[in-house]
Each structure stands twice: as C-alpha cells, then as structure tokens.
Amino acid sequence: LAGTVPEEPRCTVERADASLTYSLFLQRFAFSRPVILGGVTDNSAFRALCTREKLLAAFGPFPVRLSTANTYSYRKVDVPFQEYVEHLLKPQDPARLGSDTLYFFGDNNFTEWGPLFQHYVPPPFRIPGTSPAYSFGIAGSGSGVPFHWHGPGFSEVIFGRKRWFLYPPDQTPHFHPNETTLAWLQHTYPTLPPAQRPLECTLRPGEVRPGLQGTPGFPARAVGPHWCPLQVLYFPDRWWHATLNLDTSVFISTFLG
C-alpha cells in the first residue's frame, strides 16, 4: 500500500555504482560516511519470494517477535506472522508514541526463516574482522524507528520505499526517544536550520531488465519513473539514523558485527 508521506526534496547521500572496488569502498566510505550503492546485487529472485501471498503461505503460522518502534525497543511481543500481516500491519497513527507501536524488524528465527534468507544476495563488501547477520522486516506506511546508532551495515528495500535520516557520530540529533519518526518529521524537522538537517535519502527497490539500455555502471533496466538501479545503503559504525517507511515495505539489513 502506498503512503502519503513525501520523499525528501533532494537526496544528499553520496552514490556509487558497481564500478566501486572493495579497496575504494574501504578507503572512502567504510569508516567515514554513508553511501548508496547502485547495481551491486540482483535480488529479483529474493523479491519474488517476498510477496504477501508467498510469505503468508510459507510462514503464516510461525511466530514473529515484534519490537516497540522507539529508540531502545525494550518491549518484545510474539505473535503469529499471519496475525501481524492481517491485523497489525497498518499505517502509523500520527498520535501514537513509538513506545506504543509494534514493529517487525529483526529478532528473526533463522531456523524457520533460513530457507528464505538463503536466496538473499548480500552486498559484496565487508568490514575486516566482522561477520554479517541479517535482519528482516515488514512494516506499514508512516512507521519507522527514531534516531539510534549501532555498528555498521547495509540496508536494502525489497518492496515499498524507506526514507533515511543520518547524522555523524559527533552530531547528536534533537529528538525524543519515544516519539515516532513520523512525528519528528512533522514537528521537529521543519524547525531545523539547513546546516542542522541530516543527510537524507529514500531507498526503493530496483528491477533488472536484461536487454534494455542502462546507465553506465548499472545493470540494464526499464526506463521510467517507477524503475531505478537496485540500491543498497551502507551506514558506518555509530552513525545516528532514523527510518521512515513511506509505503508498506519489506526490507532487510545486513549488520556487520
């Protein structure tokens, strides 16, 4: 379901295409700043397995662990996946606190969800000394997680659109940990001077269309407003970030720990 919250007027996160080498990734981005990587993976097969119908057929009875959509996410609630999709997967209520909003992201049972994750193609880059761990989720339009930080990782949207707000570690954003990202965007964001606004971008899924003309450095794909290169966002260690799902979204992160 498409949402009504707009994308940012201009993406301010640097972009790189599939010509980026591992050594340049380490040198320019891994320890210093976020980057949107275009065309580095093709997850069209994984995307085909993540439709509502296929996920419900494969995982409907299995329990999923929901977290509160606030900075600390202390409270956890287990519900059957089908119940979450059919009854809890709704647009964010603007008046509801993040601490009272349940969000499905992470805490995945890898025994049950492992057959799905085997089809995911992670980004090709790693941070030396780390190992990847997946965190998969589905959430309604207007939902998201307010500002927080953790270790480095990658994020990819499979369906829908996810808007990101990012600050470097030494620039703590002004926010309330129990306020939703939607409320922050509506009430705090407009009051920020331009110099105090975060880096911003909206991630969306792309779709590979072999045989069609593409942009140099990206796989060939259809041309039009609904098509774009496959995008993965990299965020470095301890960068503040908040997320906002503009549509009902399916998404996955690869945390490097």
Coordinates of C-alpha atoms in Angstrom, one line a residue, residues 6-255:
P6 CA 6.7 12.6 0.7
E7 CA 10.2 11.8 -0.2
E8 CA 13.0 14.2 0.6
P9 CA 13.3 17.1 -1.9
R10 CA 16.9 16.1 -2.7
C11 CA 19.0 13.0 -1.8
T12 CA 22.1 14.2 0.0
V13 CA 23.8 10.8 0.5
E14 CA 26.7 10.1 -1.9
R15 CA 26.2 7.5 -4.5
A16 CA 28.5 4.9 -6.1
D17 CA 27.9 2.4 -8.8
A18 CA 29.1 -1.2 -9.5
S19 CA 32.5 0.0 -10.6
L20 CA 33.4 0.8 -6.9
T21 CA 36.2 -1.5 -5.9
Y22 CA 36.5 -3.1 -2.5
S23 CA 39.7 -1.1 -1.8
L24 CA 38.0 2.2 -2.7
F25 CA 35.0 1.3 -0.5
L26 CA 37.3 0.7 2.5
Q27 CA 39.2 3.9 1.7
R28 CA 36.3 6.3 1.0
F29 CA 33.3 5.0 2.9
A30 CA 33.7 2.1 5.3
F31 CA 34.9 4.1 8.3
S32 CA 33.8 7.6 7.4
R33 CA 30.4 8.2 5.7
P34 CA 27.3 6.5 4.3
V35 CA 26.9 5.7 0.6
I36 CA 24.2 4.4 -1.7
L37 CA 25.5 1.6 -3.8
G38 CA 23.7 1.0 -7.1
G39 CA 23.7 -2.2 -9.1
V40 CA 26.0 -4.2 -6.8
T41 CA 23.5 -7.0 -6.3
D42 CA 20.5 -8.6 -8.0
N43 CA 17.8 -9.7 -5.6
S44 CA 15.0 -10.2 -8.0
A45 CA 14.7 -13.9 -7.1
F46 CA 14.5 -13.0 -3.4
R47 CA 12.0 -10.3 -4.1
A48 CA 9.8 -12.9 -5.9
L49 CA 9.6 -14.9 -2.7
C50 CA 8.7 -11.9 -0.6
T51 CA 5.2 -11.2 -1.9
R52 CA 2.4 -11.1 0.6
E53 CA 0.9 -14.4 -0.7
K54 CA 4.2 -16.3 -0.7
L55 CA 5.3 -15.1 2.7
L56 CA 1.9 -16.0 4.3
A57 CA 2.0 -19.4 2.6
A58 CA 5.5 -20.2 3.9
F59 CA 5.5 -18.5 7.3
G60 CA 1.9 -17.7 8.3
P61 CA 1.7 -19.9 11.4
F62 CA 5.2 -19.2 12.6
P63 CA 5.6 -16.7 15.5
V64 CA 7.5 -13.5 14.8
R65 CA 8.9 -11.2 17.5
L66 CA 7.8 -7.6 17.4
S67 CA 9.6 -4.7 19.0
T68 CA 8.4 -1.3 20.1
A69 CA 9.2 1.4 17.4
N70 CA 11.2 3.6 19.7
T71 CA 14.9 4.2 20.2
Y72 CA 15.5 1.5 22.7
S73 CA 12.9 -1.2 21.7
Y74 CA 13.0 -2.9 25.0
R75 CA 9.5 -4.4 24.9
K76 CA 9.0 -7.5 22.7
V77 CA 5.8 -9.2 21.7
D78 CA 5.4 -12.6 19.9
V79 CA 2.5 -13.1 17.5
P80 CA 1.9 -15.4 14.6
F81 CA 3.2 -13.9 11.3
Q82 CA -0.3 -14.1 9.8
E83 CA -1.8 -12.2 12.6
Y84 CA 0.8 -9.5 12.2
V85 CA 0.2 -9.2 8.5
E86 CA -3.6 -9.2 8.7
H87 CA -4.2 -7.2 11.8
L88 CA -1.2 -5.2 12.9
L89 CA 0.4 -4.2 9.5
K90 CA -1.2 -0.8 9.3
P91 CA -0.2 2.8 8.6
Q92 CA 1.3 4.6 11.5
D93 CA -1.1 6.5 13.7
P94 CA 0.5 10.0 13.9
A95 CA -0.8 10.4 17.5
R96 CA 0.7 7.1 18.7
L97 CA 4.0 7.0 20.5
G98 CA 6.8 4.9 19.2
S99 CA 6.9 3.1 22.6
D100 CA 3.3 2.0 21.9
T101 CA 3.8 1.0 18.3
L102 CA 4.8 -2.6 17.4
Y103 CA 7.3 -3.1 14.6
F104 CA 8.5 -6.3 12.9
F105 CA 12.2 -6.0 12.2
G106 CA 14.9 -8.3 13.3
D107 CA 14.8 -11.0 16.1
N108 CA 14.3 -13.4 13.2
N109 CA 14.2 -17.2 13.9
F110 CA 16.9 -18.3 11.5
T111 CA 15.9 -21.9 11.7
E112 CA 12.4 -21.1 10.4
W113 CA 13.3 -18.2 8.1
G114 CA 16.6 -19.6 6.9
P115 CA 15.2 -21.1 3.6
L116 CA 14.1 -17.6 2.6
F117 CA 17.4 -15.9 3.6
Q118 CA 19.4 -18.4 1.6
H119 CA 18.0 -16.7 -1.5
Y120 CA 19.2 -13.2 -0.5
V121 CA 22.3 -11.9 -2.2
P122 CA 24.1 -9.6 0.3
P123 CA 26.3 -6.6 -0.8
P124 CA 29.8 -7.7 -1.8
F125 CA 31.7 -5.6 0.7
R126 CA 32.7 -6.4 4.3
I127 CA 34.5 -4.6 7.1
P128 CA 37.6 -6.5 8.1
G129 CA 37.1 -8.5 11.3
T130 CA 33.3 -8.6 11.1
S131 CA 30.7 -11.2 10.2
P132 CA 27.3 -10.5 8.6
A133 CA 23.9 -11.0 10.3
Y134 CA 20.6 -10.5 8.6
S135 CA 17.7 -8.5 10.0
F136 CA 14.4 -8.9 8.0
G137 CA 11.2 -6.9 8.5
I138 CA 7.9 -5.7 7.2
A139 CA 6.1 -2.5 8.3
G140 CA 3.3 -0.2 7.3
S141 CA 3.5 3.3 5.8
G142 CA 4.5 6.0 8.1
S143 CA 6.2 3.6 10.5
G144 CA 9.8 3.6 11.3
V145 CA 12.4 3.7 14.1
P146 CA 13.5 7.1 15.6
F147 CA 17.2 8.1 15.9
H148 CA 19.6 5.4 17.3
W149 CA 23.0 4.1 16.4
H150 CA 24.8 0.7 16.4
G151 CA 27.5 -1.0 14.3
P152 CA 28.0 -0.7 10.6
G153 CA 25.8 -2.4 8.0
F154 CA 23.8 -2.3 4.8
S155 CA 20.1 -1.8 4.2
E156 CA 18.0 -2.8 1.2
V157 CA 14.3 -2.3 0.4
I158 CA 12.6 -5.3 -1.3
F159 CA 9.1 -3.7 -1.6
G160 CA 8.0 -0.1 -0.9
R161 CA 10.2 2.9 -0.1
K162 CA 12.1 3.7 3.1
R163 CA 13.3 7.2 3.9
W164 CA 16.5 7.6 5.9
F165 CA 17.9 10.5 8.0
L166 CA 21.5 10.2 9.1
Y167 CA 23.9 12.2 11.3
P168 CA 27.6 11.6 12.0
P169 CA 28.5 10.2 15.5
D170 CA 29.6 13.7 16.8
Q171 CA 26.4 15.4 15.8
T172 CA 23.6 14.1 18.2
P173 CA 20.2 14.9 16.7
H174 CA 17.4 16.6 18.6
F175 CA 14.7 14.0 19.2
H176 CA 12.7 12.3 21.8
P177 CA 13.3 8.5 22.1
N178 CA 9.6 7.6 22.4
E179 CA 8.5 9.9 19.5
T180 CA 7.9 8.3 16.2
T181 CA 10.0 9.3 13.2
L182 CA 6.8 10.5 11.5
A183 CA 6.1 12.9 14.4
W184 CA 9.7 14.1 14.4
L185 CA 9.4 14.8 10.6
Q186 CA 6.2 16.7 11.1
H187 CA 7.1 18.7 14.2
T188 CA 10.9 19.0 14.6
Y189 CA 12.3 18.7 11.1
P190 CA 10.7 21.9 9.8
T191 CA 12.3 23.9 12.6
L192 CA 15.9 22.8 11.8
P193 CA 18.1 25.3 10.1
P194 CA 19.6 24.0 6.8
A195 CA 23.0 23.5 8.5
Q196 CA 21.4 21.2 11.2
R197 CA 19.5 19.0 8.9
P198 CA 20.6 15.4 8.4
L199 CA 21.8 13.6 5.4
E200 CA 18.7 12.2 3.6
C201 CA 17.8 9.6 1.0
T202 CA 14.9 7.3 0.1
L203 CA 15.7 3.7 -0.7
R204 CA 13.5 1.9 -3.2
P205 CA 13.7 -1.4 -5.0
G206 CA 15.0 -1.6 -8.5
E207 CA 14.4 -4.2 -11.1
V208 CA 16.9 -5.7 -13.5
R209 CA 15.6 -5.8 -17.1
P210 CA 18.3 -7.5 -19.2
G211 CA 18.5 -6.4 -22.8
L212 CA 17.3 -2.8 -22.1
Q213 CA 19.6 0.2 -22.2
G214 CA 21.1 1.0 -18.8
T215 CA 23.2 3.6 -17.1
P216 CA 27.0 3.1 -17.2
G217 CA 28.0 1.1 -14.1
F218 CA 24.5 -0.2 -13.5
P219 CA 22.6 -3.3 -14.9
A220 CA 20.3 -2.6 -17.8
R221 CA 16.7 -1.9 -16.8
A222 CA 13.5 -0.4 -17.8
V223 CA 13.3 3.4 -18.1
G224 CA 10.6 5.3 -16.3
P225 CA 9.5 6.9 -13.0
H226 CA 9.0 3.5 -11.3
W227 CA 12.3 1.9 -12.2
C228 CA 15.7 2.7 -10.8
P229 CA 19.0 0.9 -10.1
L230 CA 19.0 -1.7 -7.3
Q231 CA 20.0 0.3 -4.3
V232 CA 21.8 -0.6 -1.0
L233 CA 22.6 1.9 1.7
Y234 CA 25.8 1.5 3.7
F235 CA 25.9 3.2 7.1
P236 CA 29.2 3.3 9.1
D237 CA 29.7 2.5 12.7
R238 CA 27.9 4.7 15.3
W239 CA 26.2 6.9 12.8
W240 CA 22.9 8.2 14.1
H241 CA 20.0 7.2 11.8
A242 CA 16.2 7.2 11.8
T243 CA 14.0 5.4 9.3
L244 CA 10.5 6.1 7.9
N245 CA 8.6 3.6 5.7
L246 CA 6.9 5.7 3.0
D247 CA 4.8 2.7 1.9
T248 CA 4.1 -0.7 3.3
S249 CA 7.6 -2.0 3.0
V250 CA 9.6 -5.2 3.0
F251 CA 13.2 -4.6 3.9
I252 CA 16.4 -6.4 5.0
S253 CA 19.6 -5.2 6.7
T254 CA 23.0 -6.9 6.8
F255 CA 24.6 -5.9 10.1

